[in-house]
Structures are given as structure tokens and as C-alpha cells.
Amino acid sequence: TWVTALESGEYAQCTKALHNGDGYCCLGVYAKVVLGHSDEHITVYEEIRSEVNMDISVYRKGISMNDNGKSFLDIAKMIREAYT
């Protein structure tokens, strides 16, 4: 679900925030599509982090890639490779 959403082109990407009103980081997309949070709730990093259920290295690498300008497609590829 998360990878499909990242690859869909439906979500604009932002950096340094889960959701900034215009776009999402990869973790913001996770919060929306996997955890089911509304845009208003995708603002507090610590709250979302406590609900994430994934390998911590994938979590950290995804955030780093996102905030360093890698595209959602690049991040989706990394996630697929991590879980195959």
C-alpha cells in the first residue's frame, strides 16, 4: 500500500515536514495511506513515529532519502528491495 502510494504520482513531495499543506514526506504518505490519518493529524512526528511498524533501517533510510532530495520513486524502489 505504501509503495503503491509513493509510486502513484498522487502525492506531492516535500522535505523537512511530514505534511506541509502542499506535499508529504514519505513518512507522511505512510501515515495517510497505511495508518489512515487525516492531513490535520499528520503534523506531529513523534506521534506518527510511535505508530510505525517497519524495519527501523528502512524507516531511517526513507526519511534520509526524502530529506536529501530523492524522489518517491527512488524511495519506493529502496523499500521494495529491503523487503524482497
Tab-separated table of C-alpha atoms in Angstrom:
chain	number	residue	atom	x	y	z
A	1	THR	CA	0.000	0.000	0.000
A	2	TRP	CA	2.732	2.452	0.965
A	3	VAL	CA	4.924	1.696	-2.035
A	4	THR	CA	1.942	1.862	-4.387
A	5	ALA	CA	1.010	5.280	-2.991
A	6	LEU	CA	4.577	6.563	-3.392
A	7	GLU	CA	4.619	5.369	-6.997
A	8	SER	CA	1.139	6.658	-7.836
A	9	GLY	CA	2.044	10.280	-8.505
A	10	GLU	CA	-0.958	11.257	-6.385
A	11	TYR	CA	1.124	12.796	-3.606
A	12	ALA	CA	3.320	15.869	-3.981
A	13	GLN	CA	6.616	15.564	-2.137
A	14	CYS	CA	8.016	17.910	0.487
A	15	THR	CA	11.038	17.792	2.776
A	16	LYS	CA	11.629	18.540	6.448
A	17	ALA	CA	7.934	18.030	7.369
A	18	LEU	CA	5.501	15.122	7.424
A	19	HIS	CA	2.912	17.250	5.645
A	20	ASN	CA	3.172	20.938	4.901
A	21	GLY	CA	-0.230	21.598	3.334
A	22	ASP	CA	1.118	21.200	-0.190
A	23	GLY	CA	3.012	17.921	-0.010
A	24	TYR	CA	4.131	14.986	2.097
A	25	CYS	CA	7.374	13.340	3.019
A	26	CYS	CA	7.485	9.585	2.509
A	27	LEU	CA	6.556	9.051	6.181
A	28	GLY	CA	3.625	11.446	5.786
A	29	VAL	CA	2.356	9.293	2.915
A	30	TYR	CA	2.734	6.241	5.189
A	31	ALA	CA	0.705	7.977	7.902
A	32	LYS	CA	-2.044	8.821	5.432
A	33	VAL	CA	-2.386	5.576	3.488
A	34	VAL	CA	-1.256	2.912	5.964
A	35	LEU	CA	-2.231	4.432	9.301
A	36	GLY	CA	-5.296	6.257	7.947
A	37	HIS	CA	-4.550	9.668	9.462
A	38	SER	CA	-6.177	12.834	8.185
A	39	ASP	CA	-3.972	15.620	6.872
A	40	GLU	CA	-4.622	17.583	10.062
A	41	HIS	CA	-3.188	14.747	12.168
A	42	ILE	CA	-0.073	14.265	10.014
A	43	THR	CA	1.862	17.021	11.716
A	44	VAL	CA	3.447	15.659	14.878
A	45	TYR	CA	6.433	13.495	14.003
A	46	GLU	CA	6.686	11.843	17.429
A	47	GLU	CA	3.060	10.698	17.354
A	48	ILE	CA	3.389	9.145	13.904
A	49	ARG	CA	6.759	7.584	14.714
A	50	SER	CA	5.272	5.668	17.633
A	51	GLU	CA	2.740	4.023	15.276
A	52	VAL	CA	5.158	2.986	12.521
A	53	ASN	CA	5.561	-0.746	12.111
A	54	MET	CA	8.542	-1.319	9.830
A	55	ASP	CA	12.213	-2.160	9.923
A	56	ILE	CA	13.970	0.777	11.591
A	57	SER	CA	16.677	0.862	8.922
A	58	VAL	CA	14.027	1.265	6.187
A	59	TYR	CA	12.363	3.971	8.256
A	60	ARG	CA	15.593	5.913	8.746
A	61	LYS	CA	16.819	5.461	5.191
A	62	GLY	CA	13.455	6.572	3.780
A	63	ILE	CA	13.476	9.774	5.806
A	64	SER	CA	17.092	10.482	4.877
A	65	MET	CA	16.453	9.871	1.192
A	66	ASN	CA	13.352	12.060	1.269
A	67	ASP	CA	15.043	14.968	3.019
A	68	ASN	CA	18.067	14.731	0.727
A	69	GLY	CA	16.039	15.143	-2.451
A	70	LYS	CA	15.472	11.556	-3.591
A	71	SER	CA	12.139	11.052	-5.337
A	72	PHE	CA	9.253	8.955	-4.072
A	73	LEU	CA	10.071	6.526	-6.902
A	74	ASP	CA	13.618	6.123	-5.563
A	75	ILE	CA	12.285	5.605	-2.050
A	76	ALA	CA	9.699	3.072	-3.247
A	77	LYS	CA	12.462	1.131	-5.004
A	78	MET	CA	14.521	1.066	-1.801
A	79	ILE	CA	11.521	-0.215	0.174
A	80	ARG	CA	10.810	-2.962	-2.374
A	81	GLU	CA	14.455	-4.062	-2.312
A	82	ALA	CA	14.501	-4.072	1.513
A	83	TYR	CA	11.519	-6.395	1.718
A	84	THR	CA	12.336	-8.859	-1.071
